[in-house]
mmCIF file of C-alpha atoms in Angstrom:
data_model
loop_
_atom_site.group_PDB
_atom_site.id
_atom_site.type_symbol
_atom_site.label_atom_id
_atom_site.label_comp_id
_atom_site.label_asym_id
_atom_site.label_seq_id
_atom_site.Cartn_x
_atom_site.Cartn_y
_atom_site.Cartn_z
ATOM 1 C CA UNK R 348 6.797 -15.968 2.314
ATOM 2 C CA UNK R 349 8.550 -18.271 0.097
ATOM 3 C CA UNK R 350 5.584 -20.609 -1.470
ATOM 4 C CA UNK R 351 7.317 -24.700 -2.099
ATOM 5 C CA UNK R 352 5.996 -25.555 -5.394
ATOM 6 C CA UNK R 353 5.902 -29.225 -6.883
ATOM 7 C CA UNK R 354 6.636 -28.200 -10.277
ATOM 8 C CA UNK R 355 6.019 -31.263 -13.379
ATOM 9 C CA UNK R 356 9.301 -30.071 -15.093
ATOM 10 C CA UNK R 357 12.094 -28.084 -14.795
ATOM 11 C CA UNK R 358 11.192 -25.696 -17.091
ATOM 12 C CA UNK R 359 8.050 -24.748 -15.361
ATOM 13 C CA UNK R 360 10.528 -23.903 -12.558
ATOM 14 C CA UNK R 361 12.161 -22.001 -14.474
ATOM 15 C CA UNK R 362 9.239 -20.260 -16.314
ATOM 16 C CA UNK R 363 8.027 -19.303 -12.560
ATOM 17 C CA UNK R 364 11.360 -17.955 -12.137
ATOM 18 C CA UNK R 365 11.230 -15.905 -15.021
ATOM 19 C CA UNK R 366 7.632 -14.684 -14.095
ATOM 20 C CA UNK R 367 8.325 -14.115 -10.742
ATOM 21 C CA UNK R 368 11.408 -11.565 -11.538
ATOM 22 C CA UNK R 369 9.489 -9.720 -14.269
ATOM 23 C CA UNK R 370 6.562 -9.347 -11.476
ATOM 24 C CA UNK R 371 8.855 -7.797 -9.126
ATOM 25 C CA UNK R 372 11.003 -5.331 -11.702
ATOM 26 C CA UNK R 373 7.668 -4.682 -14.319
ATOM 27 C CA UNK R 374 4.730 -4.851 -11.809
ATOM 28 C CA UNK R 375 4.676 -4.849 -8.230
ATOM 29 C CA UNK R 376 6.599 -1.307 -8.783
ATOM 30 C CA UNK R 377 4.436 0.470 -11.122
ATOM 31 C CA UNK R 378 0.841 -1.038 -9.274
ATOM 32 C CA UNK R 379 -0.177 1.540 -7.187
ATOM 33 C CA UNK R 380 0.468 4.662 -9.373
ATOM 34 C CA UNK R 381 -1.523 3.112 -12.346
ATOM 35 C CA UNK R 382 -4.096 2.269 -10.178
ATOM 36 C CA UNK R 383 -4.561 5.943 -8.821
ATOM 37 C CA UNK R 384 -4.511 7.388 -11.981
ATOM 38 C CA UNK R 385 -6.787 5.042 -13.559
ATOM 39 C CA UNK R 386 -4.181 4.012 -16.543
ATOM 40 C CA UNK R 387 -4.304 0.873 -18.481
ATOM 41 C CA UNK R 388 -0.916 -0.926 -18.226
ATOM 42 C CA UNK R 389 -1.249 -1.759 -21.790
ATOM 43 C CA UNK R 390 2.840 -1.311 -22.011
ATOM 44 C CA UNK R 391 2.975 -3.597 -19.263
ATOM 45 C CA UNK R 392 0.714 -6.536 -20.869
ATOM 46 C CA UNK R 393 3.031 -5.992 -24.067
ATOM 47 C CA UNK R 394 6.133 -6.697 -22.186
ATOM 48 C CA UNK R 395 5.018 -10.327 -20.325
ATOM 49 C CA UNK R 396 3.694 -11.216 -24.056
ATOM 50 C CA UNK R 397 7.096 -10.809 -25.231
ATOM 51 C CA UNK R 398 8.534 -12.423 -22.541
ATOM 52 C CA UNK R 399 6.066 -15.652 -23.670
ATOM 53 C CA UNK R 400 3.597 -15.647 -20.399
ATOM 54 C CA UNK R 401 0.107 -14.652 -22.626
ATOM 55 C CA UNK R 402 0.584 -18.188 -24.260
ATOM 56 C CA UNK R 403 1.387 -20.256 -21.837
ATOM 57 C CA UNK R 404 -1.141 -23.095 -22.165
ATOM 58 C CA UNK R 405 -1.624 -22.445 -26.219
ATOM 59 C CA UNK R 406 0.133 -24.811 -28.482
ATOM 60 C CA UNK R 407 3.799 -23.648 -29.867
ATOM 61 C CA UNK R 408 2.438 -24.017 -33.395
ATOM 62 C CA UNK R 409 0.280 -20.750 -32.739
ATOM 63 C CA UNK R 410 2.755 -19.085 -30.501
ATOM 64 C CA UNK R 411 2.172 -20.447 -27.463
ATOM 65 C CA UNK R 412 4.349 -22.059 -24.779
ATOM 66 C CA UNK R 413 2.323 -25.287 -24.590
ATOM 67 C CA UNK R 414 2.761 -25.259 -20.869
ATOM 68 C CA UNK R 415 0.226 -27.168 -18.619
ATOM 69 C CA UNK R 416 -2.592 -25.355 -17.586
ATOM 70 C CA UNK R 417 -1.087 -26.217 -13.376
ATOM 71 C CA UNK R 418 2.196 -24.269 -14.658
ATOM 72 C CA UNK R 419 -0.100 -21.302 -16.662
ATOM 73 C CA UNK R 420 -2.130 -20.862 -13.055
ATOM 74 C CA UNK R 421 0.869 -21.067 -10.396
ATOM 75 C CA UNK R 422 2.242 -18.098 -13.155
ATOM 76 C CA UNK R 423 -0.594 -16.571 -12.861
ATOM 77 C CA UNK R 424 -0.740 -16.649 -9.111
ATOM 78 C CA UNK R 425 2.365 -15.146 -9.157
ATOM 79 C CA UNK R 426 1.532 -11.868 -10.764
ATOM 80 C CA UNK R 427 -2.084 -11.420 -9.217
ATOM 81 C CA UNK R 428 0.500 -11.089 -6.069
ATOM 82 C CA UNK R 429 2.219 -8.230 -7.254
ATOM 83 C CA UNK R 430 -0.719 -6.640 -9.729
ATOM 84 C CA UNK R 431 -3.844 -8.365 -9.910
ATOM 85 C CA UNK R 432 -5.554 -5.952 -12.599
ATOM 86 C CA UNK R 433 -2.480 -7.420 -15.024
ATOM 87 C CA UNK R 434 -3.167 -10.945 -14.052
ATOM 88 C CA UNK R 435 -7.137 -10.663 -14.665
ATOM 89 C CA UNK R 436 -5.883 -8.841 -17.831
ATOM 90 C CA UNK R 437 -4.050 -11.790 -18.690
ATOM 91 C CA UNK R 438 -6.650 -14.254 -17.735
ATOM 92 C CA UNK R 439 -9.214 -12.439 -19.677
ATOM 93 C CA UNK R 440 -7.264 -12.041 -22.587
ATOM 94 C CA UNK R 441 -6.000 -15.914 -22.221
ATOM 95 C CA UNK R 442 -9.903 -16.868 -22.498
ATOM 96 C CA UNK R 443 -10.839 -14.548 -25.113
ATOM 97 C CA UNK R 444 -8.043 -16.080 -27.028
ATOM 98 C CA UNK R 445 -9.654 -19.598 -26.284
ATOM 99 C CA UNK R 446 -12.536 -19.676 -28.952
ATOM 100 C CA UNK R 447 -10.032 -19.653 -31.755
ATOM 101 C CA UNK R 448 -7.672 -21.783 -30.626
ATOM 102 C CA UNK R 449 -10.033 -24.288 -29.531
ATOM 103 C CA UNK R 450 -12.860 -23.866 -32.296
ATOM 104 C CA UNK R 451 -11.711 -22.032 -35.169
ATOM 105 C CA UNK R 452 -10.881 -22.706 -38.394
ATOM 106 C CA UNK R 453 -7.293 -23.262 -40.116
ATOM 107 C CA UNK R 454 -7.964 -19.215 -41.489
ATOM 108 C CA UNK R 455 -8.909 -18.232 -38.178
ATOM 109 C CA UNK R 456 -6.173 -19.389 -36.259
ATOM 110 C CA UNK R 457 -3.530 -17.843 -38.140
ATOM 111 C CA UNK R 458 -4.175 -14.827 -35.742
ATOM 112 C CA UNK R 459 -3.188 -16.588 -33.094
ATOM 113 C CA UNK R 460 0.616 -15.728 -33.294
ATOM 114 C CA UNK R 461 -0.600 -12.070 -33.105
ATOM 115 C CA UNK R 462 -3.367 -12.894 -30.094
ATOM 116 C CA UNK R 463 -1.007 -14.552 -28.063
ATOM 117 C CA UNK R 464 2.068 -12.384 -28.439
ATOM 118 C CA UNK R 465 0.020 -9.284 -27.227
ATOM 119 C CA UNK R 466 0.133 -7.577 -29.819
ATOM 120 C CA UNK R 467 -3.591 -7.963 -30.224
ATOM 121 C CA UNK R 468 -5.624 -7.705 -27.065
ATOM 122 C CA UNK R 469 -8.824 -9.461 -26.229
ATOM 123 C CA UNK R 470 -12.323 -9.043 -24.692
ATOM 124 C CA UNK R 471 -15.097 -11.469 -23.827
ATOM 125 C CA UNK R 472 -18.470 -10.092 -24.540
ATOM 126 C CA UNK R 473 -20.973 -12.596 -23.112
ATOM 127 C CA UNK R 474 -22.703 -10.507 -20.356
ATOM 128 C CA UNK R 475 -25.334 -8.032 -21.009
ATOM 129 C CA UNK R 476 -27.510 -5.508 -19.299
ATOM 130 C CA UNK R 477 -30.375 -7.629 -18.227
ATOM 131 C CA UNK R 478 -28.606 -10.683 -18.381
ATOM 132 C CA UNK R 479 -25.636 -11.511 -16.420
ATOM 133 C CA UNK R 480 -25.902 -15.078 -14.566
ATOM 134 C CA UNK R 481 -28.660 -15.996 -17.403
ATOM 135 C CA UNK R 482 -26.197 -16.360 -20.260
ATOM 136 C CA UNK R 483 -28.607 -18.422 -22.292
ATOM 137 C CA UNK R 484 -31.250 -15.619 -22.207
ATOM 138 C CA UNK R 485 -28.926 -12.819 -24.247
ATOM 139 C CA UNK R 486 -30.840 -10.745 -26.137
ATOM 140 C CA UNK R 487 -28.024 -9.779 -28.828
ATOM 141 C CA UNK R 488 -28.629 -10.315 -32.233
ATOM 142 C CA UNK R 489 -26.350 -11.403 -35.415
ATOM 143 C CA UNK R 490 -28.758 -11.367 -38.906
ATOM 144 C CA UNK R 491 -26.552 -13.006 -41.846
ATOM 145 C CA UNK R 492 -26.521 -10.299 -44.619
ATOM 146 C CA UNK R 493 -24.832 -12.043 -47.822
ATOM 147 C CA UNK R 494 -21.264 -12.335 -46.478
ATOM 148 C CA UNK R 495 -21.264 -11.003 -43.105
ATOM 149 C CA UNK R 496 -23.091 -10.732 -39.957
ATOM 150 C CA UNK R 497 -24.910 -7.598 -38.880
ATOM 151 C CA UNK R 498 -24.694 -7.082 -35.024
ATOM 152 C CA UNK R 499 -26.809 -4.822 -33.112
ATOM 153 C CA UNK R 500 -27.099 -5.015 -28.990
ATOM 154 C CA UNK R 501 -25.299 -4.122 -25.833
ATOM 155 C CA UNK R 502 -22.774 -5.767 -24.407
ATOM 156 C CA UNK R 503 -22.249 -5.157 -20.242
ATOM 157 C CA UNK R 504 -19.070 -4.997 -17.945
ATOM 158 C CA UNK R 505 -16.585 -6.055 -20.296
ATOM 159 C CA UNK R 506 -13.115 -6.147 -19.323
ATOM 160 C CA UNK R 507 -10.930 -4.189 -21.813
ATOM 161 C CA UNK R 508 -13.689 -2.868 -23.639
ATOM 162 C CA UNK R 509 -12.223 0.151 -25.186
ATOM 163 C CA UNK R 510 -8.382 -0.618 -24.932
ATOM 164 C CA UNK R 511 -9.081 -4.442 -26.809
ATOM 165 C CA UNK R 512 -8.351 -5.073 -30.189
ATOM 166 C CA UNK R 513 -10.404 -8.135 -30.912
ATOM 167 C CA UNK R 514 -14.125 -9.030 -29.354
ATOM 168 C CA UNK R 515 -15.263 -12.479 -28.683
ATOM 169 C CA UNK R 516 -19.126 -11.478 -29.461
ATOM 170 C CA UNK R 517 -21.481 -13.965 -28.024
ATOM 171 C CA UNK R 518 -24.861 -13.232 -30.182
ATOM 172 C CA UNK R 519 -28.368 -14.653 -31.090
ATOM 173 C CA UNK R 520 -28.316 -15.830 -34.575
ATOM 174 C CA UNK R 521 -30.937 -18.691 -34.321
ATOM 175 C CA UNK R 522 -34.222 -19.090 -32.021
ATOM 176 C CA UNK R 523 -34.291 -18.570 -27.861
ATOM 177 C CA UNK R 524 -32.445 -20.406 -25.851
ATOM 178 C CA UNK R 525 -28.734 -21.900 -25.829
ATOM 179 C CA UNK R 526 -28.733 -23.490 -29.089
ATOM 180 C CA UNK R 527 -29.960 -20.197 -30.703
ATOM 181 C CA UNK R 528 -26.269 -18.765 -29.737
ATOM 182 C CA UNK R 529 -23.128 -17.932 -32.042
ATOM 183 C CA UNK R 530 -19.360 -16.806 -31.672
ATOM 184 C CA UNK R 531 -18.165 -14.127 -34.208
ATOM 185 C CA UNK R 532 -14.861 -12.889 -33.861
ATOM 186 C CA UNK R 533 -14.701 -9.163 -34.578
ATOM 187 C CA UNK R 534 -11.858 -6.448 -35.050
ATOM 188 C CA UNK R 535 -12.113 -3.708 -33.265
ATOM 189 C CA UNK R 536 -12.230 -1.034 -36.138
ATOM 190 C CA UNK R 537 -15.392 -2.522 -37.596
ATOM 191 C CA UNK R 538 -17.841 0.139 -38.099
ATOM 192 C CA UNK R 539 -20.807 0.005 -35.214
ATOM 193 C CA UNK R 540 -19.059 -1.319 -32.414
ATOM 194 C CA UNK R 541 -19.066 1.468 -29.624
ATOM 195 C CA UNK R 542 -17.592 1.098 -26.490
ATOM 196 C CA UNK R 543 -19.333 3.484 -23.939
ATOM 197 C CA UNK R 544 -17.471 5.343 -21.226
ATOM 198 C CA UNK R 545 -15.901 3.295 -18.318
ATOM 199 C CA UNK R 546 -17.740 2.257 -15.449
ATOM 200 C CA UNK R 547 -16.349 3.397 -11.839
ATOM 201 C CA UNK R 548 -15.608 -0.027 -9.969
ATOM 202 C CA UNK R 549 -14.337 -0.146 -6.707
ATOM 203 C CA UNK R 550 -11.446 -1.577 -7.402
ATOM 204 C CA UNK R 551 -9.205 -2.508 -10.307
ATOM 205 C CA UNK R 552 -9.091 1.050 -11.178
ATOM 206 C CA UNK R 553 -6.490 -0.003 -13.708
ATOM 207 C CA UNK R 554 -8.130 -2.304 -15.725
ATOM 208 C CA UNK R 555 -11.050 -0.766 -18.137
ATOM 209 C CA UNK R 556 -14.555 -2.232 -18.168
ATOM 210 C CA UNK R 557 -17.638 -0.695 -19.562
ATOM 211 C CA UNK R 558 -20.583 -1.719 -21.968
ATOM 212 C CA UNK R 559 -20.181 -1.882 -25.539
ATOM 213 C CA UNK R 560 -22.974 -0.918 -28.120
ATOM 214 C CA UNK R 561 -23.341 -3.026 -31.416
ATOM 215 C CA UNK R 562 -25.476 -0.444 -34.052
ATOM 216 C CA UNK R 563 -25.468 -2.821 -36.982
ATOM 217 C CA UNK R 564 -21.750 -3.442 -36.900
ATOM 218 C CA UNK R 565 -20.852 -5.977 -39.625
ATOM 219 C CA UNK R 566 -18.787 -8.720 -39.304
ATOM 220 C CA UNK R 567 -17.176 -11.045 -42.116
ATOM 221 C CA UNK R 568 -19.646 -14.049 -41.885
ATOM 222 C CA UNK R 569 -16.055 -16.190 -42.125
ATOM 223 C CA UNK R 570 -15.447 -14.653 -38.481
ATOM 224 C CA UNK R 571 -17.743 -17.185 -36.999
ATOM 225 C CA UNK R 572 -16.232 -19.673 -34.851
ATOM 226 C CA UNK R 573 -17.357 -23.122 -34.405
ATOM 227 C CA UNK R 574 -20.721 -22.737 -36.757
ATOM 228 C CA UNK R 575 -24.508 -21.647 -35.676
ATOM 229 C CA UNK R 576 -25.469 -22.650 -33.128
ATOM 230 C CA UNK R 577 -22.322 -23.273 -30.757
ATOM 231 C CA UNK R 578 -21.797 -19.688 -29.245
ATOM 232 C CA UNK R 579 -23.317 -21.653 -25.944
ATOM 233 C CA UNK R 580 -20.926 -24.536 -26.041
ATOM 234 C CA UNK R 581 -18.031 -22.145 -26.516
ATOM 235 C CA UNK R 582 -18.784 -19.932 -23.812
ATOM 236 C CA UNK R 583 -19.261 -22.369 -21.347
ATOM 237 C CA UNK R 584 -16.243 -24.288 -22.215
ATOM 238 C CA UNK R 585 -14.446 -21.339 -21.959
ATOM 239 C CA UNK R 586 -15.796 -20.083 -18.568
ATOM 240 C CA UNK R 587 -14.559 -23.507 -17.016
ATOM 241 C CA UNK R 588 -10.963 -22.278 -18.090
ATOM 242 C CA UNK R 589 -11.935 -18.978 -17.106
ATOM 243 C CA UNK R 590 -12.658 -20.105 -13.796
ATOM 244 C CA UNK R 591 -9.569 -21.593 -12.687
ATOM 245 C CA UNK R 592 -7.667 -18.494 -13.963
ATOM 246 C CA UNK R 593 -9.975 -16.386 -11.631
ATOM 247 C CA UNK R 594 -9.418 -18.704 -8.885
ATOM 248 C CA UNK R 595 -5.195 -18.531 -9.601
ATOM 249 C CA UNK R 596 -5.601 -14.927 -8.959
ATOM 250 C CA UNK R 597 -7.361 -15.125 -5.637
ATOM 251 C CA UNK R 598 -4.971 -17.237 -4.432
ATOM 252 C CA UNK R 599 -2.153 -14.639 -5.369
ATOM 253 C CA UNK R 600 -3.820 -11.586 -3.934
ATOM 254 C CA UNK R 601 -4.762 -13.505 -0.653
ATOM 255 C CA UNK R 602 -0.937 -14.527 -0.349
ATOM 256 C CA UNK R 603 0.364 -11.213 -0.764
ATOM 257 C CA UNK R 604 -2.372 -9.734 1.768
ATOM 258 C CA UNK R 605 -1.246 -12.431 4.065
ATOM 259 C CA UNK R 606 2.730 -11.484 3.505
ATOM 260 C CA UNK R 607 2.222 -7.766 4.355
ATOM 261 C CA UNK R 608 -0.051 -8.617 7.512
ATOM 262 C CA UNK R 609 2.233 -10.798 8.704
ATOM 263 C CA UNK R 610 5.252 -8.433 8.116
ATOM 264 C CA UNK R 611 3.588 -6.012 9.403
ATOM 265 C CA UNK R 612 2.448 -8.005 12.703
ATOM 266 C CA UNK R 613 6.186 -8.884 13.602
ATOM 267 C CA UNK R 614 7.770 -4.966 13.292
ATOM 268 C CA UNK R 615 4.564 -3.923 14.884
ATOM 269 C CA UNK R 616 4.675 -3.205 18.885
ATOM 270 C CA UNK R 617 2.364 -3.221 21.237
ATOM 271 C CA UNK R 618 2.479 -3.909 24.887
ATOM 272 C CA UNK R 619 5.519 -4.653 24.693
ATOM 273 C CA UNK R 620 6.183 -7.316 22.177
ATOM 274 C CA UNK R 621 5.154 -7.567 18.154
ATOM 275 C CA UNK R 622 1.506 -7.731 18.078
ATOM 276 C CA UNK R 623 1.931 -11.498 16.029
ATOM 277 C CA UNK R 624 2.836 -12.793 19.388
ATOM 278 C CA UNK R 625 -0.715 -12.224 20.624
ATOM 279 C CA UNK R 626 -2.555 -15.264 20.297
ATOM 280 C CA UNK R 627 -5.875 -13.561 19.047
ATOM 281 C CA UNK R 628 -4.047 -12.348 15.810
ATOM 282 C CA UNK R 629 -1.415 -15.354 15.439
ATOM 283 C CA UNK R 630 -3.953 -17.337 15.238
ATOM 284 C CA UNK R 631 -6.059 -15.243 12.410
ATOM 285 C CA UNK R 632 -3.072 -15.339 10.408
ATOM 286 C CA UNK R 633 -2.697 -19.270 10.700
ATOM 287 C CA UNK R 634 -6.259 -19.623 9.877
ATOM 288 C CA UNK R 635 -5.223 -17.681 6.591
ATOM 289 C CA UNK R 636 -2.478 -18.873 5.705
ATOM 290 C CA UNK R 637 -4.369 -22.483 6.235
ATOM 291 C CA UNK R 638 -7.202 -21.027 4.031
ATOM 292 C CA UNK R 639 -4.724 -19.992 1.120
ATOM 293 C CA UNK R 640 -2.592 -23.260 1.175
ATOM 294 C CA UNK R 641 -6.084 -25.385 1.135
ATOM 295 C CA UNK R 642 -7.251 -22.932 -2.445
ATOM 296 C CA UNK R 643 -4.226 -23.320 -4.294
ATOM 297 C CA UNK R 644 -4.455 -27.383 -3.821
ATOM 298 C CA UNK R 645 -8.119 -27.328 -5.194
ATOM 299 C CA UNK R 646 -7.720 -24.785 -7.729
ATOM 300 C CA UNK R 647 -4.009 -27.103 -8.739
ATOM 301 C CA UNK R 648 -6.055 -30.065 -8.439
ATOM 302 C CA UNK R 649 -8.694 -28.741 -10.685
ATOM 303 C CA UNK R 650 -6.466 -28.079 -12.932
ATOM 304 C CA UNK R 651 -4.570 -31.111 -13.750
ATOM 305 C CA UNK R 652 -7.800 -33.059 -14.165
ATOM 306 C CA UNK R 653 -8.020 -30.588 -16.899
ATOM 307 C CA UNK R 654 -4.615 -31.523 -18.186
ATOM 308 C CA UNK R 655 -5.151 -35.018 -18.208
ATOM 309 C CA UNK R 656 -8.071 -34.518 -20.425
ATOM 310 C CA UNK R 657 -10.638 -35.187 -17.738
ATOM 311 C CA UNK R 658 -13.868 -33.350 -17.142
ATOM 312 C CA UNK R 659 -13.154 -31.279 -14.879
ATOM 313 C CA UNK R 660 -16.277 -28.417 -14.636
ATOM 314 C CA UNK R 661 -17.271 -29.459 -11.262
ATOM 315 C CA UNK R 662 -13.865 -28.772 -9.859
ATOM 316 C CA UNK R 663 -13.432 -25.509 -11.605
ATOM 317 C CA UNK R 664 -16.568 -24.473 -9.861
ATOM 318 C CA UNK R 665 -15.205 -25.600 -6.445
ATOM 319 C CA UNK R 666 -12.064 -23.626 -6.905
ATOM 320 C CA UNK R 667 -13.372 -20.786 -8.269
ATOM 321 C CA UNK R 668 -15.637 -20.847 -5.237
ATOM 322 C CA UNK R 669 -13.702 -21.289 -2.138
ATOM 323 C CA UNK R 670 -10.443 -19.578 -3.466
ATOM 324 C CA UNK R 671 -12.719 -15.993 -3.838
ATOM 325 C CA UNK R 672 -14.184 -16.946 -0.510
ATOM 326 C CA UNK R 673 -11.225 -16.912 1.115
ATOM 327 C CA UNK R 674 -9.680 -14.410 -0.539
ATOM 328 C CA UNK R 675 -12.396 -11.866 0.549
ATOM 329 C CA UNK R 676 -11.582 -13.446 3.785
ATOM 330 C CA UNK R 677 -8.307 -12.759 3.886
ATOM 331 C CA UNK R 678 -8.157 -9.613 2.462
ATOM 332 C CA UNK R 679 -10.885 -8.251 4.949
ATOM 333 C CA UNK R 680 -8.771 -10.140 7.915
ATOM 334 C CA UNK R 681 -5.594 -8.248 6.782
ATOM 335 C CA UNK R 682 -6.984 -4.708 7.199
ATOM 336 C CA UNK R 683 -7.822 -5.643 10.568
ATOM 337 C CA UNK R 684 -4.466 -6.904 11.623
ATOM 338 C CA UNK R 685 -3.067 -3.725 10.199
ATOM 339 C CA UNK R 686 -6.100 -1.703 12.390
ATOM 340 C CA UNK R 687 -6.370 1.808 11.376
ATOM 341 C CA UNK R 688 -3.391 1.767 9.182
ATOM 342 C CA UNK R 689 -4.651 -1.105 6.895
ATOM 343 C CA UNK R 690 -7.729 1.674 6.197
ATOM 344 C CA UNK R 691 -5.923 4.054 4.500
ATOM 345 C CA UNK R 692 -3.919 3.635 1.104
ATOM 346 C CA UNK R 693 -0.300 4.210 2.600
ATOM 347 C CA UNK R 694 -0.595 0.350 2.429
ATOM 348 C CA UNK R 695 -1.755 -2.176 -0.176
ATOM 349 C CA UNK R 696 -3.978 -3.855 2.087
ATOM 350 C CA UNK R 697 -7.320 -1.858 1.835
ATOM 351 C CA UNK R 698 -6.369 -2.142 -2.269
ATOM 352 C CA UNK R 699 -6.376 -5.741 -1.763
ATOM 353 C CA UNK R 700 -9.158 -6.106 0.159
ATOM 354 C CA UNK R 701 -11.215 -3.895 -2.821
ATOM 355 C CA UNK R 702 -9.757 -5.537 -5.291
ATOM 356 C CA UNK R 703 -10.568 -9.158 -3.984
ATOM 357 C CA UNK R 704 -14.579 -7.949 -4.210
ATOM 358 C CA UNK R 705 -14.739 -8.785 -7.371
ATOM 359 C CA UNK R 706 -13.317 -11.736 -7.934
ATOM 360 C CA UNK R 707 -16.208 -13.629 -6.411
ATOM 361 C CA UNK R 708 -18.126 -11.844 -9.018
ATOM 362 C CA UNK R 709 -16.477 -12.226 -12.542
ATOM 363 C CA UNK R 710 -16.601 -15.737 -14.701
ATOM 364 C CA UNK R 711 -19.994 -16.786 -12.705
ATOM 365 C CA UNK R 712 -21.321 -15.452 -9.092
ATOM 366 C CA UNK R 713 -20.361 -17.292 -6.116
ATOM 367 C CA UNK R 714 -23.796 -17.812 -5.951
ATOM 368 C CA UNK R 715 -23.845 -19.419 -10.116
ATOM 369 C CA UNK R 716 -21.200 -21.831 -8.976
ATOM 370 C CA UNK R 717 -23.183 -22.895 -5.563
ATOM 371 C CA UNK R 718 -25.839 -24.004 -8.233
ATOM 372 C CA UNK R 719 -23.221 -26.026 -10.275
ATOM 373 C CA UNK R 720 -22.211 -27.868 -7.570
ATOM 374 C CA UNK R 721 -25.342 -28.270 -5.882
ATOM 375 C CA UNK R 722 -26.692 -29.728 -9.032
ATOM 376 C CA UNK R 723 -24.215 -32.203 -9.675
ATOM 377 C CA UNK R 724 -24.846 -33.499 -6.023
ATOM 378 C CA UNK R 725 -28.681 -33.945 -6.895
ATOM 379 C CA UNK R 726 -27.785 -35.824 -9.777
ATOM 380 C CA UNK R 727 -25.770 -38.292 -8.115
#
């Protein structure tokens, strides 16, 4: 189905033209083999850097596209639709690129170009073991050691652990608590850092995440972004960002469950006539495509709060919310309408409907953002 955009210039129509052909000729094609074979499309990432769509909401000074972050997430959308592991690659890497652009020094930045090309790829390393939703509580440590920082630690369920080239490592340098919490910005060649051996998700077989062990690693002390003390602030800043991304790619998967159901529903026959024509299964599908049309507005709406320079955390939590929601929702709702076909991996639907687990997961629980909100509403 043919999605009618309001679009704030005509080169973000054109930008969602040029995203939406390389999704169809460099993605949707090449999905389900990678995904079998476990492969990392890191080819694949390299060609939308180079065709500008890694940058999109980073100023052109450092390489970016200095696109509004609505036009970065209806992008986005786009390609979760045809490959969602490459648009959570993209969103990860687009917020693991964020602490830099958006704290870093004049030195720092000057690997931007390079970060937002894709020539260097990213990874967030917040989580840990024993402390997932509890960011505040991580138990990594970063002791100053004349002119560098030695790391030592695990890192948990990081997305592009041992394909990334850089690591955003979020890391005690200062007493409990949030304000005890650095950035350091670390190459992937420094000496100590050891990615451990994938984990087996259920989905996104494509996209790599496993833990990462710090054994003393050293980083250049001038790889610390933002100063002592600000890891927290950067991180959470960050995850609002992150959120919407997360939310964009919802939105695309549920849309392109929803397409193939309802293709599927009109060549289908049953009794006689195409099985869309029932009312118990028409009306599923309108609920759907309902629930999709209702996430992109609040994830959209979300977002240009954020462009406008307005705080906009509150919304990112909403849209981060319902948009997984309903994508679990949809996806699940799609494997029924396809019945005992949707169950087996002739069709993308049960891949969809795998996939969409874990987007109400990553960048906060469902649950984490419940508490946002519901926090916000007790203080009035």
């Amino acid at each position: 189905m043919t999605v009618d955009r309001i679009l704030p210039t005509d080169e973000a129509h054109d930008l969602l033209d040029l995203a939406t052909e390389l999704a169809d000729r460099e993605l949707a094609p090449k999905a389900a083999g990678f995904e079998e074979r476990g492969e990392f499309p890191r080819e694949v990432l390299r060609t939308v850097g180079r065709a500008g769509l890694l940058g999109l909401p980073y100023a052109e000074e450092h390489g970016g596209a200095a696109q509004p972050y609505e036009v970065y997430l209806q992008v986005l959308e786009i390609l979760a639709g045809r490959w969602l592991a490459v648009a959570e690659a993209i969103s990860v890497h687009t917020l693991s690129c964020y602490p830099v652009a958006q704290f870093g020094t004049d030195e720092q930045r000057k690997l931007l170009p390079d970060m937002i090309g894709g020539e260097l790829l990213g990874a967030y390393c917040l989580s840990e073991p024993q402390g997932g939703s509890d960011a505040a509580a991580l138990t990594t440590k970063a002791v100053r050691d004349g002119d560098a920082y030695v790391v030592s630690g695990t890192k948990a369920w990081i997305t592009h652990a041992r394909v990334a080239d850089f690591y955003n490592i979020f890391c005690r340098t200062g007493g409990p608590g949030p304000k005890g919490i650095s950035c350091l910005l670390a190459d992937r060649a420094t000496p100590g850092i050891h990615p451990q051996a994938a984990e087996r998700t259920m989905g996104l077989h494509s996209s790599p995440v496993a833990q990462i062990a710090f054994d003393d690693a050293r980083v250049p002390a001038d790889r610390l972004i933002g100063g002592e003390g600000m890891g927290f602030t950067i991180a959470m800043s960050a995850l609002d960002s992150g959120r919407l991304g997360i939310a964009a790619c919802a939105v695309g998967l549920a849309q392109a469950a929803l397409d193939y159901a309802v293709g599927y529903a009109r060549e289908r026959q049953q009794f006689g006539r195409a099985i869309i024509d029932f009312q118990g299964l028409g009306f599923n599908l309108a609920d759907a495509a309902t629930q999709i049309s209702a996430a992109r507005a609040l994830t959209l709406a979300a977002a240009r709060l954020r462009d406008a320079g307005r705080p906009y955390s509150l919304e990112a939590a909403k849209a981060k919310l319902f948009a997984t929601d309903m994508a679990m929702r949809v996806t699940t709702d799609a494997v029924q309408v396809l019945g005992g076909a949707g169950y087996v991996a002739d069709h993308p639907v049960e891949r969809y409907m795998r996939e969409a687990k874990v987007l109400q997961i990553v960048e906060g629980t469902n649950q984490i953002q419940r508490l946002v909100i519901s926090r916000a509403l007790a203080k009035g």
